[in-house]
GROMACS .gro file of C-alpha atoms in nm:
model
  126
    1UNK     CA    1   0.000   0.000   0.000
    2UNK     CA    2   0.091   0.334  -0.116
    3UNK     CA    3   0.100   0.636   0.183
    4UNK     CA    4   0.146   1.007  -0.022
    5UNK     CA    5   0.252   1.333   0.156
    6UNK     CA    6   0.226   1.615   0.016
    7UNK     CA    7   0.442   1.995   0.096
    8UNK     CA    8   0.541   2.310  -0.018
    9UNK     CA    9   0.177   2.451   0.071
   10UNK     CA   10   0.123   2.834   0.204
   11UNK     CA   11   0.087   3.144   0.178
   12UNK     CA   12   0.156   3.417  -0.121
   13UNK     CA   13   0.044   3.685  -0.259
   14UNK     CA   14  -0.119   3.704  -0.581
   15UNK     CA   15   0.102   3.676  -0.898
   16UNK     CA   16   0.349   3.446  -0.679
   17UNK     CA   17   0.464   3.081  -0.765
   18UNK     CA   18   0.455   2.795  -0.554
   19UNK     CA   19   0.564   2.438  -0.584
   20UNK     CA   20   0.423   2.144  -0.403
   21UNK     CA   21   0.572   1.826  -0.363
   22UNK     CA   22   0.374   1.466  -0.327
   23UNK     CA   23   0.626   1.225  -0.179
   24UNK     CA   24   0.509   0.824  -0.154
   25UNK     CA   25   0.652   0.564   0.096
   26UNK     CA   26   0.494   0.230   0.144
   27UNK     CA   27   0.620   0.165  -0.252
   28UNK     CA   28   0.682   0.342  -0.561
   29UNK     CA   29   0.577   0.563  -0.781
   30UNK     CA   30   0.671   0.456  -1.053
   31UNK     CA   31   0.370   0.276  -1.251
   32UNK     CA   32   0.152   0.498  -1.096
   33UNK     CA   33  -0.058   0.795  -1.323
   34UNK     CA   34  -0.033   1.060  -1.072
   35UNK     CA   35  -0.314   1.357  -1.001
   36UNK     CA   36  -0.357   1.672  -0.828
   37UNK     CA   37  -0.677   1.788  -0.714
   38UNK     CA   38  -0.816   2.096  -0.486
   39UNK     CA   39  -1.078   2.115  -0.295
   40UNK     CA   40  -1.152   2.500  -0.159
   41UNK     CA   41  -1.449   2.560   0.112
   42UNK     CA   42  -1.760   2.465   0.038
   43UNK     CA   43  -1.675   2.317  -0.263
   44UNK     CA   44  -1.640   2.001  -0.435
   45UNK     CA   45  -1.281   1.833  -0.468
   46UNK     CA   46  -1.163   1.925  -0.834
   47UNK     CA   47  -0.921   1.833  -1.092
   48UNK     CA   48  -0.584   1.982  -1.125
   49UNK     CA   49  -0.384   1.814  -1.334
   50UNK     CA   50  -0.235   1.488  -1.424
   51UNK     CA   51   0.073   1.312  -1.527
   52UNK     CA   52   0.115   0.993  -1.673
   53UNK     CA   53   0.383   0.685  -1.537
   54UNK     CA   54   0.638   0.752  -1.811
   55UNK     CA   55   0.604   1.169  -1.769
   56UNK     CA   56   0.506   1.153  -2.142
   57UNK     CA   57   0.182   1.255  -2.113
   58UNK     CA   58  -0.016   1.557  -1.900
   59UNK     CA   59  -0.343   1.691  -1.876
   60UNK     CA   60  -0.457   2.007  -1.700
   61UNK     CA   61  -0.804   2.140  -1.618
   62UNK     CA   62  -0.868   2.452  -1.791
   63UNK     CA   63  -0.873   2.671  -1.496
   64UNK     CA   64  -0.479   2.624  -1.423
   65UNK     CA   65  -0.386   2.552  -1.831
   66UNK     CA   66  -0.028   2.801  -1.921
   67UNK     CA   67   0.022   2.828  -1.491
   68UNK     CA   68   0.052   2.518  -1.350
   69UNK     CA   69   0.301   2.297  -1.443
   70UNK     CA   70   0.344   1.917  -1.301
   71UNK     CA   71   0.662   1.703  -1.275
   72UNK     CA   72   0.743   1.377  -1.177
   73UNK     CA   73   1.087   1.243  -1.048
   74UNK     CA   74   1.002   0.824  -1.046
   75UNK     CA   75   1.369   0.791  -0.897
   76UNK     CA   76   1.330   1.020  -0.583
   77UNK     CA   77   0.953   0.873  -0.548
   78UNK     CA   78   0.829   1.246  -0.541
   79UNK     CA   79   0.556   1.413  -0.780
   80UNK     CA   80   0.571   1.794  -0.792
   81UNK     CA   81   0.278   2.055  -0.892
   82UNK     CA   82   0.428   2.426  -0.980
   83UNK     CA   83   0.204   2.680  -0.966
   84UNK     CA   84   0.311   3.038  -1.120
   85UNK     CA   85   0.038   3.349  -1.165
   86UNK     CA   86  -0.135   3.218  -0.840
   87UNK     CA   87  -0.468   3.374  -0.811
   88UNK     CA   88  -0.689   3.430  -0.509
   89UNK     CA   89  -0.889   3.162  -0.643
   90UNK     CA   90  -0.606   2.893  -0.601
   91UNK     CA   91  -0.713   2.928  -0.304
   92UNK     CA   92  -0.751   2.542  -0.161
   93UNK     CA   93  -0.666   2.216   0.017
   94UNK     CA   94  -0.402   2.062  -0.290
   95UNK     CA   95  -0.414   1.701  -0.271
   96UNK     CA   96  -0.208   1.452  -0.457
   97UNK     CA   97  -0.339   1.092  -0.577
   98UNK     CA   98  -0.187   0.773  -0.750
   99UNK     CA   99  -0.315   0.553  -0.982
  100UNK     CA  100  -0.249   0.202  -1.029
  101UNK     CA  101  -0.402   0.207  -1.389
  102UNK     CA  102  -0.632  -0.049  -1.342
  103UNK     CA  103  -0.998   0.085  -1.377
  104UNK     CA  104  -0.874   0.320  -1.700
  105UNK     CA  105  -1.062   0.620  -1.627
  106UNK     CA  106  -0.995   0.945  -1.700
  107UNK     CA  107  -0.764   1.107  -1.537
  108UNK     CA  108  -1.002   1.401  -1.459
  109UNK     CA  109  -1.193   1.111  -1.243
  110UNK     CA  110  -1.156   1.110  -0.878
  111UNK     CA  111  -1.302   0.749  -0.899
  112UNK     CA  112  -0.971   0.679  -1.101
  113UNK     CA  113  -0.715   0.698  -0.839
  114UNK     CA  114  -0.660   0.413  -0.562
  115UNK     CA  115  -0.423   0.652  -0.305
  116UNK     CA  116  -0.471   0.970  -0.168
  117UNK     CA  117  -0.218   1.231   0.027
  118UNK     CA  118  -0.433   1.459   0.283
  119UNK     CA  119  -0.349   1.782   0.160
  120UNK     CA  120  -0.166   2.136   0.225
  121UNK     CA  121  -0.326   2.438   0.217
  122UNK     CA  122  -0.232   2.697  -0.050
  123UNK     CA  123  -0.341   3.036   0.033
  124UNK     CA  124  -0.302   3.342  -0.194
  125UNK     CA  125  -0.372   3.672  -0.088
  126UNK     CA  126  -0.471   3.956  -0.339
   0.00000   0.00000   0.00000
């Protein structure tokens, strides 16, 4: 079983960059299509971004498309999200999630992934 951490949440003002980091013990990351979600107050949890095993392939939801930028390091174990423009409406809980690639669903699907991190808070100010 997989256990994901993620870091690098806090706070900045808007127009600032950040970079989280989703770190797995328990096993590797390696096989694993990796996602990043957000979930603000009152709101639902929603897509980020994705990145397949191999790094080849990305996705982004339109809301972060030309800002946010993810990265994955399979030898360090680590998955990284880096966010540049930040806007107030960033604002959320950033969570990171692996999937095994089993139930082939799009990556956009929370129903997709089999691991979950529990989050750090990103908070921009304007």
């Amino acid at each position: 079983q997989v256990q994901l951490v993620e870091s690098g949440g806090g706070l900045v003002q808007a127009g600032g960059s950040l970079r989280l980091s989703c770190a797995a013990s328990g096993g590797t990351l390696t096989s694993y299509r990796m996602g990043w979600f957000r979930q603000a107050p009152g709101k639902e949890r929603e897509f980020v971004g994705s990145i397949s095993w191999s790094g080849g392939n990305t996705y982004y939801a339109d809301s972060v498309k030309g800002r946010f930028i993810i990265s994955r390091d399979n030898a360090k174990n680590t998955v990284y999200l880096q966010m540049n423009s930040l806007k107030p409406e960033d604002t959320a809980v950033y969570y990171c999630a692996a999937d095994r690639g089993v139930r082939y669903r799009p990556s956009w699907d929370l129903h997709a992934y089999d691991y979950w991190g529990q989050g750090t808070q990103v908070t921009v100010s304007s």
